[in-house]
């Protein structure tokens, strides 16, 4: 399905959402059309529609949700541009909305887009009520304090808009920005892996320096590792210093496994990461001194939506997809992934990827 055709479908659907602007709401309608229909690449709705096509979901079923994403995105741009935020003068090649219509109407237009997004999702046809509620909840979570708005808060704190910050706060904000970026990448990777399950995704095949890959994978975790005083050791076998595969995806697998080890290892514990040559593969292992995994859970741990936690524990932002995604990535590289564990002593997660000799 051609990109130009999908873009046209999105633009026409968005235009249809703004058709009725009776008095006394005409100024709101005019501002909304100025902000929403005045350009933009429509990347978010196009990405969703491409995914829907891969999953054989009809265009008419996916289009309302795609429009909701664009409405939320435009809402965020309007608020970002306001004088109290980034104070931008232009957006999409023309004066920002608050310059063209005033700050008050710009603020109301942004709020209008946010509420219209939820209204559009709530009225999405072809979905049973339970699925509509799940979709609305997902959009709310990703738009709220744990998602987009939380990211905007980090931005204004980093810029000192709310006052000066000390070195410790600056480091925490930098970590939060890194986490937001990882979340953005994860969303893209989840979409790619959904395509992988449908047989329509091809992993990149490139030479990867294993030591550099491991360093990149654990870099976002340096701060929480220090906070828990966890010792990390990385050992790379010189004979297994190169692998062939998708570097970003393999790095994500390592980050996910080490993050789990961090979560379940007590303060003062140890995490050891090794890469060793085994025949025509390189085996990467992550060993921790955590609480271990019960034997009855070992068979299901790589399944989707499986979480191993105590009744009193909370795992914000986690829905039990990490290891299932890791399994998809490893198997797409013709490798395998497994775990060995003993309750009270710790766990070792291992996976293999093809070995590539140095040219």
mmCIF file of C-alpha atoms in Angstrom:
data_model
loop_
_atom_site.group_PDB
_atom_site.id
_atom_site.type_symbol
_atom_site.label_atom_id
_atom_site.label_comp_id
_atom_site.label_asym_id
_atom_site.label_seq_id
_atom_site.Cartn_x
_atom_site.Cartn_y
_atom_site.Cartn_z
ATOM 1 C CA UNK A 1 0.000 0.000 0.000
ATOM 2 C CA UNK A 2 1.653 3.230 -1.207
ATOM 3 C CA UNK A 3 2.832 5.768 1.372
ATOM 4 C CA UNK A 4 1.157 8.611 -0.512
ATOM 5 C CA UNK A 5 -2.172 6.775 -0.437
ATOM 6 C CA UNK A 6 -1.964 6.172 3.323
ATOM 7 C CA UNK A 7 -1.000 9.799 3.950
ATOM 8 C CA UNK A 8 -4.006 10.923 1.908
ATOM 9 C CA UNK A 9 -6.292 8.600 3.900
ATOM 10 C CA UNK A 10 -4.981 9.973 7.220
ATOM 11 C CA UNK A 11 -5.339 13.599 6.109
ATOM 12 C CA UNK A 12 -8.890 13.052 4.873
ATOM 13 C CA UNK A 13 -9.858 11.274 8.090
ATOM 14 C CA UNK A 14 -8.396 14.092 10.206
ATOM 15 C CA UNK A 15 -10.199 16.646 8.082
ATOM 16 C CA UNK A 16 -13.435 14.738 8.642
ATOM 17 C CA UNK A 17 -12.989 14.946 12.401
ATOM 18 C CA UNK A 18 -12.873 18.756 12.189
ATOM 19 C CA UNK A 19 -15.744 19.317 9.747
ATOM 20 C CA UNK A 20 -18.292 20.694 12.205
ATOM 21 C CA UNK A 21 -17.379 23.955 13.960
ATOM 22 C CA UNK A 22 -20.682 25.731 14.781
ATOM 23 C CA UNK A 23 -20.765 29.106 16.523
ATOM 24 C CA UNK A 24 -19.641 30.025 19.135
ATOM 25 C CA UNK A 25 -16.915 27.388 18.612
ATOM 26 C CA UNK A 26 -15.847 28.558 15.151
ATOM 27 C CA UNK A 27 -12.550 30.128 16.397
ATOM 28 C CA UNK A 28 -11.620 26.798 17.990
ATOM 29 C CA UNK A 29 -12.358 24.985 14.732
ATOM 30 C CA UNK A 30 -10.302 27.469 12.742
ATOM 31 C CA UNK A 31 -7.331 27.126 15.105
ATOM 32 C CA UNK A 32 -7.652 23.345 15.077
ATOM 33 C CA UNK A 33 -7.568 23.195 11.287
ATOM 34 C CA UNK A 34 -4.575 25.555 11.211
ATOM 35 C CA UNK A 35 -2.603 23.341 13.599
ATOM 36 C CA UNK A 36 -3.661 19.888 12.406
ATOM 37 C CA UNK A 37 -4.035 20.207 8.643
ATOM 38 C CA UNK A 38 -1.146 22.541 7.890
ATOM 39 C CA UNK A 39 1.500 19.931 7.120
ATOM 40 C CA UNK A 40 3.372 17.288 9.048
ATOM 41 C CA UNK A 41 4.883 13.959 7.994
ATOM 42 C CA UNK A 42 2.243 11.825 9.801
ATOM 43 C CA UNK A 43 4.935 9.350 10.880
ATOM 44 C CA UNK A 44 3.023 7.978 13.861
ATOM 45 C CA UNK A 45 -0.228 7.151 12.096
ATOM 46 C CA UNK A 46 1.668 5.814 9.073
ATOM 47 C CA UNK A 47 3.720 3.510 11.282
ATOM 48 C CA UNK A 48 0.569 2.185 12.920
ATOM 49 C CA UNK A 49 -1.149 1.662 9.563
ATOM 50 C CA UNK A 50 1.914 -0.174 8.223
ATOM 51 C CA UNK A 51 1.820 -2.470 11.242
ATOM 52 C CA UNK A 52 -1.928 -3.012 10.768
ATOM 53 C CA UNK A 53 -1.297 -3.996 7.155
ATOM 54 C CA UNK A 54 1.322 -6.546 8.218
ATOM 55 C CA UNK A 55 -1.189 -8.004 10.663
ATOM 56 C CA UNK A 56 -3.943 -8.076 8.024
ATOM 57 C CA UNK A 57 -6.052 -5.523 9.912
ATOM 58 C CA UNK A 58 -8.311 -3.622 7.483
ATOM 59 C CA UNK A 59 -7.479 0.049 6.945
ATOM 60 C CA UNK A 60 -10.895 1.250 8.083
ATOM 61 C CA UNK A 61 -10.421 -0.474 11.445
ATOM 62 C CA UNK A 62 -6.969 0.981 12.124
ATOM 63 C CA UNK A 63 -7.554 4.484 10.781
ATOM 64 C CA UNK A 64 -9.427 5.941 13.816
ATOM 65 C CA UNK A 65 -6.643 4.879 16.179
ATOM 66 C CA UNK A 66 -4.030 6.239 13.775
ATOM 67 C CA UNK A 67 -5.846 9.579 13.830
ATOM 68 C CA UNK A 68 -5.916 9.518 17.630
ATOM 69 C CA UNK A 69 -2.119 9.208 17.687
ATOM 70 C CA UNK A 70 -1.742 12.217 15.385
ATOM 71 C CA UNK A 71 -4.159 14.243 17.519
ATOM 72 C CA UNK A 72 -2.157 13.521 20.672
ATOM 73 C CA UNK A 73 1.099 14.320 18.872
ATOM 74 C CA UNK A 74 -0.253 17.658 17.622
ATOM 75 C CA UNK A 75 -1.537 18.473 21.115
ATOM 76 C CA UNK A 76 1.968 17.937 22.487
ATOM 77 C CA UNK A 77 3.528 20.166 19.802
ATOM 78 C CA UNK A 78 1.119 23.012 20.570
ATOM 79 C CA UNK A 79 1.905 22.886 24.280
ATOM 80 C CA UNK A 80 5.645 22.544 23.628
ATOM 81 C CA UNK A 81 5.595 25.720 21.539
ATOM 82 C CA UNK A 82 3.903 27.889 24.191
ATOM 83 C CA UNK A 83 5.940 30.720 25.766
ATOM 84 C CA UNK A 84 5.932 28.957 29.126
ATOM 85 C CA UNK A 85 7.584 25.928 27.500
ATOM 86 C CA UNK A 86 9.917 26.174 24.465
ATOM 87 C CA UNK A 87 8.516 29.522 23.255
ATOM 88 C CA UNK A 88 8.844 28.484 19.610
ATOM 89 C CA UNK A 89 8.036 31.055 16.951
ATOM 90 C CA UNK A 90 7.320 28.647 14.083
ATOM 91 C CA UNK A 91 6.017 25.148 13.589
ATOM 92 C CA UNK A 92 5.800 23.212 10.315
ATOM 93 C CA UNK A 93 7.025 26.181 8.298
ATOM 94 C CA UNK A 94 4.540 28.769 9.576
ATOM 95 C CA UNK A 95 3.926 30.821 12.756
ATOM 96 C CA UNK A 96 3.290 28.688 15.828
ATOM 97 C CA UNK A 97 -0.351 28.441 16.855
ATOM 98 C CA UNK A 98 -0.035 30.814 19.814
ATOM 99 C CA UNK A 99 1.431 33.476 17.499
ATOM 100 C CA UNK A 100 -1.370 33.031 14.987
ATOM 101 C CA UNK A 101 -4.322 32.736 17.388
ATOM 102 C CA UNK A 102 -3.077 33.829 20.816
ATOM 103 C CA UNK A 103 -1.922 31.816 23.820
ATOM 104 C CA UNK A 104 -5.352 31.194 25.318
ATOM 105 C CA UNK A 105 -6.872 29.700 22.176
ATOM 106 C CA UNK A 106 -3.695 27.730 21.495
ATOM 107 C CA UNK A 107 -3.928 26.174 24.953
ATOM 108 C CA UNK A 108 -7.599 25.309 24.431
ATOM 109 C CA UNK A 109 -6.884 23.883 20.977
ATOM 110 C CA UNK A 110 -4.263 21.552 22.422
ATOM 111 C CA UNK A 111 -6.703 20.405 25.088
ATOM 112 C CA UNK A 112 -9.348 19.936 22.395
ATOM 113 C CA UNK A 113 -7.047 17.624 20.423
ATOM 114 C CA UNK A 114 -6.294 15.520 23.493
ATOM 115 C CA UNK A 115 -9.963 15.048 24.357
ATOM 116 C CA UNK A 116 -10.861 14.473 20.695
ATOM 117 C CA UNK A 117 -8.256 11.711 20.556
ATOM 118 C CA UNK A 118 -9.912 9.845 23.414
ATOM 119 C CA UNK A 119 -13.376 10.486 21.954
ATOM 120 C CA UNK A 120 -12.256 9.108 18.575
ATOM 121 C CA UNK A 121 -10.764 6.030 20.218
ATOM 122 C CA UNK A 122 -13.868 5.468 22.325
ATOM 123 C CA UNK A 123 -16.013 5.518 19.160
ATOM 124 C CA UNK A 124 -13.704 3.225 17.196
ATOM 125 C CA UNK A 125 -15.884 0.707 15.326
ATOM 126 C CA UNK A 126 -15.077 -2.991 14.980
ATOM 127 C CA UNK A 127 -13.784 -3.204 18.571
ATOM 128 C CA UNK A 128 -15.602 -4.791 21.493
ATOM 129 C CA UNK A 129 -16.020 -2.460 24.511
ATOM 130 C CA UNK A 130 -13.311 -4.238 26.521
ATOM 131 C CA UNK A 131 -10.726 -3.628 23.799
ATOM 132 C CA UNK A 132 -11.736 0.022 23.515
ATOM 133 C CA UNK A 133 -11.171 0.474 27.243
ATOM 134 C CA UNK A 134 -7.760 -1.221 27.000
ATOM 135 C CA UNK A 135 -6.798 1.055 24.115
ATOM 136 C CA UNK A 136 -7.920 4.201 25.925
ATOM 137 C CA UNK A 137 -5.969 3.124 29.024
ATOM 138 C CA UNK A 138 -2.848 2.532 26.942
ATOM 139 C CA UNK A 139 -3.097 5.944 25.293
ATOM 140 C CA UNK A 140 -3.665 7.608 28.673
ATOM 141 C CA UNK A 141 -0.646 5.901 30.230
ATOM 142 C CA UNK A 142 1.676 6.733 27.329
ATOM 143 C CA UNK A 143 0.450 10.338 27.241
ATOM 144 C CA UNK A 144 0.536 10.947 30.990
ATOM 145 C CA UNK A 145 3.024 11.216 33.807
ATOM 146 C CA UNK A 146 4.749 7.944 32.963
ATOM 147 C CA UNK A 147 4.981 8.866 29.270
ATOM 148 C CA UNK A 148 4.879 12.006 27.155
ATOM 149 C CA UNK A 149 3.955 14.524 29.857
ATOM 150 C CA UNK A 150 6.536 12.992 32.177
ATOM 151 C CA UNK A 151 9.134 13.464 29.438
ATOM 152 C CA UNK A 152 8.133 17.102 29.012
ATOM 153 C CA UNK A 153 8.533 17.609 32.759
ATOM 154 C CA UNK A 154 12.050 16.189 32.570
ATOM 155 C CA UNK A 155 12.814 18.642 29.761
ATOM 156 C CA UNK A 156 11.750 21.770 31.651
ATOM 157 C CA UNK A 157 13.539 20.611 34.791
ATOM 158 C CA UNK A 158 16.712 20.064 32.775
ATOM 159 C CA UNK A 159 16.444 23.575 31.324
ATOM 160 C CA UNK A 160 16.140 25.097 34.799
ATOM 161 C CA UNK A 161 12.709 26.581 34.048
ATOM 162 C CA UNK A 162 11.464 25.466 37.470
ATOM 163 C CA UNK A 163 14.608 26.619 39.266
ATOM 164 C CA UNK A 164 18.222 25.588 39.606
ATOM 165 C CA UNK A 165 19.121 21.920 40.015
ATOM 166 C CA UNK A 166 22.138 20.327 41.676
ATOM 167 C CA UNK A 167 24.514 17.769 40.165
ATOM 168 C CA UNK A 168 22.609 14.848 41.663
ATOM 169 C CA UNK A 169 19.308 16.044 40.199
ATOM 170 C CA UNK A 170 20.989 16.695 36.856
ATOM 171 C CA UNK A 171 22.287 13.121 36.779
ATOM 172 C CA UNK A 172 18.846 11.754 37.620
ATOM 173 C CA UNK A 173 17.260 13.855 34.881
ATOM 174 C CA UNK A 174 19.825 12.634 32.376
ATOM 175 C CA UNK A 175 18.989 9.062 33.372
ATOM 176 C CA UNK A 176 15.283 9.825 32.937
ATOM 177 C CA UNK A 177 15.913 11.201 29.462
ATOM 178 C CA UNK A 178 17.903 8.096 28.582
ATOM 179 C CA UNK A 179 15.066 5.942 29.892
ATOM 180 C CA UNK A 180 12.554 7.853 27.759
ATOM 181 C CA UNK A 181 14.728 7.325 24.715
ATOM 182 C CA UNK A 182 15.015 3.609 25.479
ATOM 183 C CA UNK A 183 11.229 3.452 25.799
ATOM 184 C CA UNK A 184 10.821 5.133 22.420
ATOM 185 C CA UNK A 185 13.203 2.641 20.863
ATOM 186 C CA UNK A 186 11.495 -0.237 22.625
ATOM 187 C CA UNK A 187 8.127 0.738 21.154
ATOM 188 C CA UNK A 188 9.671 0.677 17.696
ATOM 189 C CA UNK A 189 11.316 -2.660 18.396
ATOM 190 C CA UNK A 190 8.082 -4.174 19.676
ATOM 191 C CA UNK A 191 6.436 -3.122 16.425
ATOM 192 C CA UNK A 192 9.308 -4.608 14.450
ATOM 193 C CA UNK A 193 9.097 -7.832 16.417
ATOM 194 C CA UNK A 194 5.392 -8.050 15.806
ATOM 195 C CA UNK A 195 6.308 -7.968 12.153
ATOM 196 C CA UNK A 196 8.942 -10.610 12.880
ATOM 197 C CA UNK A 197 6.300 -12.938 14.307
ATOM 198 C CA UNK A 198 4.336 -12.472 11.111
ATOM 199 C CA UNK A 199 7.422 -13.476 9.112
ATOM 200 C CA UNK A 200 7.839 -10.072 7.471
ATOM 201 C CA UNK A 201 10.802 -8.666 9.424
ATOM 202 C CA UNK A 202 14.430 -9.338 8.493
ATOM 203 C CA UNK A 203 17.158 -8.757 11.072
ATOM 204 C CA UNK A 204 20.234 -6.847 9.958
ATOM 205 C CA UNK A 205 23.379 -8.898 9.447
ATOM 206 C CA UNK A 206 26.420 -6.846 10.381
ATOM 207 C CA UNK A 207 29.670 -7.491 12.170
ATOM 208 C CA UNK A 208 29.461 -6.501 15.817
ATOM 209 C CA UNK A 209 32.261 -5.952 18.328
ATOM 210 C CA UNK A 210 31.023 -7.912 21.338
ATOM 211 C CA UNK A 211 32.883 -5.945 24.004
ATOM 212 C CA UNK A 212 31.614 -2.637 22.647
ATOM 213 C CA UNK A 213 28.105 -4.066 22.377
ATOM 214 C CA UNK A 214 28.101 -5.135 26.037
ATOM 215 C CA UNK A 215 29.395 -1.738 27.164
ATOM 216 C CA UNK A 216 26.655 0.001 25.176
ATOM 217 C CA UNK A 217 24.021 -2.350 26.589
ATOM 218 C CA UNK A 218 24.810 -1.713 30.255
ATOM 219 C CA UNK A 219 25.577 2.012 29.967
ATOM 220 C CA UNK A 220 21.958 3.103 30.660
ATOM 221 C CA UNK A 221 22.047 1.042 33.868
ATOM 222 C CA UNK A 222 25.198 2.555 35.407
ATOM 223 C CA UNK A 223 23.301 4.825 37.802
ATOM 224 C CA UNK A 224 20.877 2.236 39.271
ATOM 225 C CA UNK A 225 23.740 -0.263 39.528
ATOM 226 C CA UNK A 226 25.762 2.240 41.571
ATOM 227 C CA UNK A 227 22.775 3.079 43.719
ATOM 228 C CA UNK A 228 22.406 -0.594 44.699
ATOM 229 C CA UNK A 229 26.189 -0.967 45.049
ATOM 230 C CA UNK A 230 26.150 -3.911 42.656
ATOM 231 C CA UNK A 231 29.493 -5.045 41.293
ATOM 232 C CA UNK A 232 29.466 -5.680 37.538
ATOM 233 C CA UNK A 233 32.132 -7.736 35.798
ATOM 234 C CA UNK A 234 32.363 -8.052 32.003
ATOM 235 C CA UNK A 235 34.597 -10.744 30.496
ATOM 236 C CA UNK A 236 34.897 -11.236 26.717
ATOM 237 C CA UNK A 237 36.727 -14.214 25.219
ATOM 238 C CA UNK A 238 39.179 -12.900 22.577
ATOM 239 C CA UNK A 239 38.149 -15.829 20.366
ATOM 240 C CA UNK A 240 34.550 -14.643 20.492
ATOM 241 C CA UNK A 241 35.035 -10.923 20.007
ATOM 242 C CA UNK A 242 32.899 -10.694 16.861
ATOM 243 C CA UNK A 243 29.355 -11.791 16.091
ATOM 244 C CA UNK A 244 27.117 -11.272 13.111
ATOM 245 C CA UNK A 245 23.633 -9.882 13.565
ATOM 246 C CA UNK A 246 21.498 -6.865 14.380
ATOM 247 C CA UNK A 247 23.558 -4.854 16.873
ATOM 248 C CA UNK A 248 20.702 -2.738 18.243
ATOM 249 C CA UNK A 249 18.466 -5.732 18.823
ATOM 250 C CA UNK A 250 21.145 -7.878 20.477
ATOM 251 C CA UNK A 251 22.153 -4.923 22.657
ATOM 252 C CA UNK A 252 18.510 -4.578 23.719
ATOM 253 C CA UNK A 253 18.438 -8.254 24.714
ATOM 254 C CA UNK A 254 21.486 -7.765 26.966
ATOM 255 C CA UNK A 255 20.044 -4.591 28.496
ATOM 256 C CA UNK A 256 16.795 -6.363 29.277
ATOM 257 C CA UNK A 257 18.480 -9.337 30.919
ATOM 258 C CA UNK A 258 20.859 -7.180 32.965
ATOM 259 C CA UNK A 259 17.945 -4.941 33.974
ATOM 260 C CA UNK A 260 16.101 -7.997 35.296
ATOM 261 C CA UNK A 261 19.216 -9.106 37.157
ATOM 262 C CA UNK A 262 19.494 -5.633 38.681
ATOM 263 C CA UNK A 263 15.846 -5.705 39.767
ATOM 264 C CA UNK A 264 16.075 -9.032 41.563
ATOM 265 C CA UNK A 265 19.604 -8.799 43.001
ATOM 266 C CA UNK A 266 19.890 -7.340 46.531
ATOM 267 C CA UNK A 267 22.098 -4.383 47.403
ATOM 268 C CA UNK A 268 25.774 -5.278 47.384
ATOM 269 C CA UNK A 269 25.277 -8.208 44.995
ATOM 270 C CA UNK A 270 27.185 -9.118 41.852
ATOM 271 C CA UNK A 271 26.405 -9.415 38.150
ATOM 272 C CA UNK A 272 28.842 -11.130 35.807
ATOM 273 C CA UNK A 273 28.510 -10.819 32.014
ATOM 274 C CA UNK A 274 30.558 -13.151 29.825
ATOM 275 C CA UNK A 275 30.943 -13.807 26.109
ATOM 276 C CA UNK A 276 32.646 -17.050 25.075
ATOM 277 C CA UNK A 277 33.217 -18.825 21.779
ATOM 278 C CA UNK A 278 31.380 -22.132 21.434
ATOM 279 C CA UNK A 279 31.954 -23.692 18.022
ATOM 280 C CA UNK A 280 30.258 -21.549 15.383
ATOM 281 C CA UNK A 281 28.444 -19.416 17.956
ATOM 282 C CA UNK A 282 29.223 -16.963 20.739
ATOM 283 C CA UNK A 283 27.471 -17.565 24.030
ATOM 284 C CA UNK A 284 26.563 -14.475 26.090
ATOM 285 C CA UNK A 285 25.680 -15.145 29.727
ATOM 286 C CA UNK A 286 24.462 -12.890 32.528
ATOM 287 C CA UNK A 287 24.880 -14.342 36.020
ATOM 288 C CA UNK A 288 23.516 -12.654 39.140
ATOM 289 C CA UNK A 289 23.464 -13.311 42.874
ATOM 290 C CA UNK A 290 19.751 -12.621 43.113
ATOM 291 C CA UNK A 291 16.946 -14.599 44.676
ATOM 292 C CA UNK A 292 16.671 -17.127 41.858
ATOM 293 C CA UNK A 293 13.700 -18.530 39.979
ATOM 294 C CA UNK A 294 11.454 -21.345 41.251
ATOM 295 C CA UNK A 295 11.792 -24.559 39.176
ATOM 296 C CA UNK A 296 8.115 -24.512 38.213
ATOM 297 C CA UNK A 297 8.557 -21.078 36.590
ATOM 298 C CA UNK A 298 11.553 -21.915 34.401
ATOM 299 C CA UNK A 299 9.480 -23.367 31.553
ATOM 300 C CA UNK A 300 7.189 -20.361 31.219
ATOM 301 C CA UNK A 301 9.581 -17.491 31.852
ATOM 302 C CA UNK A 302 10.058 -16.695 28.145
ATOM 303 C CA UNK A 303 6.334 -16.588 27.446
ATOM 304 C CA UNK A 304 4.495 -13.315 26.908
ATOM 305 C CA UNK A 305 3.054 -11.455 29.899
ATOM 306 C CA UNK A 306 4.889 -13.619 32.450
ATOM 307 C CA UNK A 307 6.181 -11.728 35.490
ATOM 308 C CA UNK A 308 7.941 -13.280 38.453
ATOM 309 C CA UNK A 309 7.293 -11.051 41.432
ATOM 310 C CA UNK A 310 6.095 -11.240 44.977
ATOM 311 C CA UNK A 311 2.486 -10.197 45.726
ATOM 312 C CA UNK A 312 3.713 -6.994 47.384
ATOM 313 C CA UNK A 313 6.079 -6.021 44.553
ATOM 314 C CA UNK A 314 5.466 -3.447 41.860
ATOM 315 C CA UNK A 315 7.199 -3.335 38.485
ATOM 316 C CA UNK A 316 6.304 0.042 36.940
ATOM 317 C CA UNK A 317 6.275 0.059 33.154
ATOM 318 C CA UNK A 318 6.663 -3.713 32.942
ATOM 319 C CA UNK A 319 4.044 -6.005 31.475
ATOM 320 C CA UNK A 320 6.136 -9.164 31.204
ATOM 321 C CA UNK A 321 7.098 -8.860 27.537
ATOM 322 C CA UNK A 322 10.858 -8.370 27.824
ATOM 323 C CA UNK A 323 12.023 -11.971 27.816
ATOM 324 C CA UNK A 324 9.449 -12.975 25.221
ATOM 325 C CA UNK A 325 10.815 -10.268 22.923
ATOM 326 C CA UNK A 326 14.389 -11.332 23.731
ATOM 327 C CA UNK A 327 13.514 -14.877 22.685
ATOM 328 C CA UNK A 328 12.128 -13.636 19.360
ATOM 329 C CA UNK A 329 15.303 -11.621 18.690
ATOM 330 C CA UNK A 330 17.657 -14.489 19.537
ATOM 331 C CA UNK A 331 15.736 -17.039 17.505
ATOM 332 C CA UNK A 332 15.640 -14.630 14.556
ATOM 333 C CA UNK A 333 19.450 -14.831 14.710
ATOM 334 C CA UNK A 334 19.295 -18.643 14.561
ATOM 335 C CA UNK A 335 20.331 -18.742 18.202
ATOM 336 C CA UNK A 336 18.745 -20.046 21.355
ATOM 337 C CA UNK A 337 18.112 -18.586 24.813
ATOM 338 C CA UNK A 338 17.735 -20.361 28.158
ATOM 339 C CA UNK A 339 18.044 -19.898 31.901
ATOM 340 C CA UNK A 340 19.597 -21.850 34.772
ATOM 341 C CA UNK A 341 18.637 -20.877 38.289
ATOM 342 C CA UNK A 342 18.664 -21.937 41.913
ATOM 343 C CA UNK A 343 16.411 -20.303 44.475
ATOM 344 C CA UNK A 344 18.405 -18.302 46.982
ATOM 345 C CA UNK A 345 21.608 -18.333 44.920
ATOM 346 C CA UNK A 346 20.857 -16.565 41.655
ATOM 347 C CA UNK A 347 20.276 -17.087 37.944
ATOM 348 C CA UNK A 348 22.205 -17.305 34.689
ATOM 349 C CA UNK A 349 20.518 -16.252 31.468
ATOM 350 C CA UNK A 350 22.384 -17.305 28.323
ATOM 351 C CA UNK A 351 21.875 -16.922 24.603
ATOM 352 C CA UNK A 352 23.878 -17.699 21.468
ATOM 353 C CA UNK A 353 24.428 -15.786 18.248
ATOM 354 C CA UNK A 354 26.450 -16.755 15.147
ATOM 355 C CA UNK A 355 30.216 -16.256 15.332
ATOM 356 C CA UNK A 356 31.958 -14.103 12.737
ATOM 357 C CA UNK A 357 35.742 -14.408 12.359
ATOM 358 C CA UNK A 358 37.695 -11.169 12.102
ATOM 359 C CA UNK A 359 38.575 -10.420 8.498
#
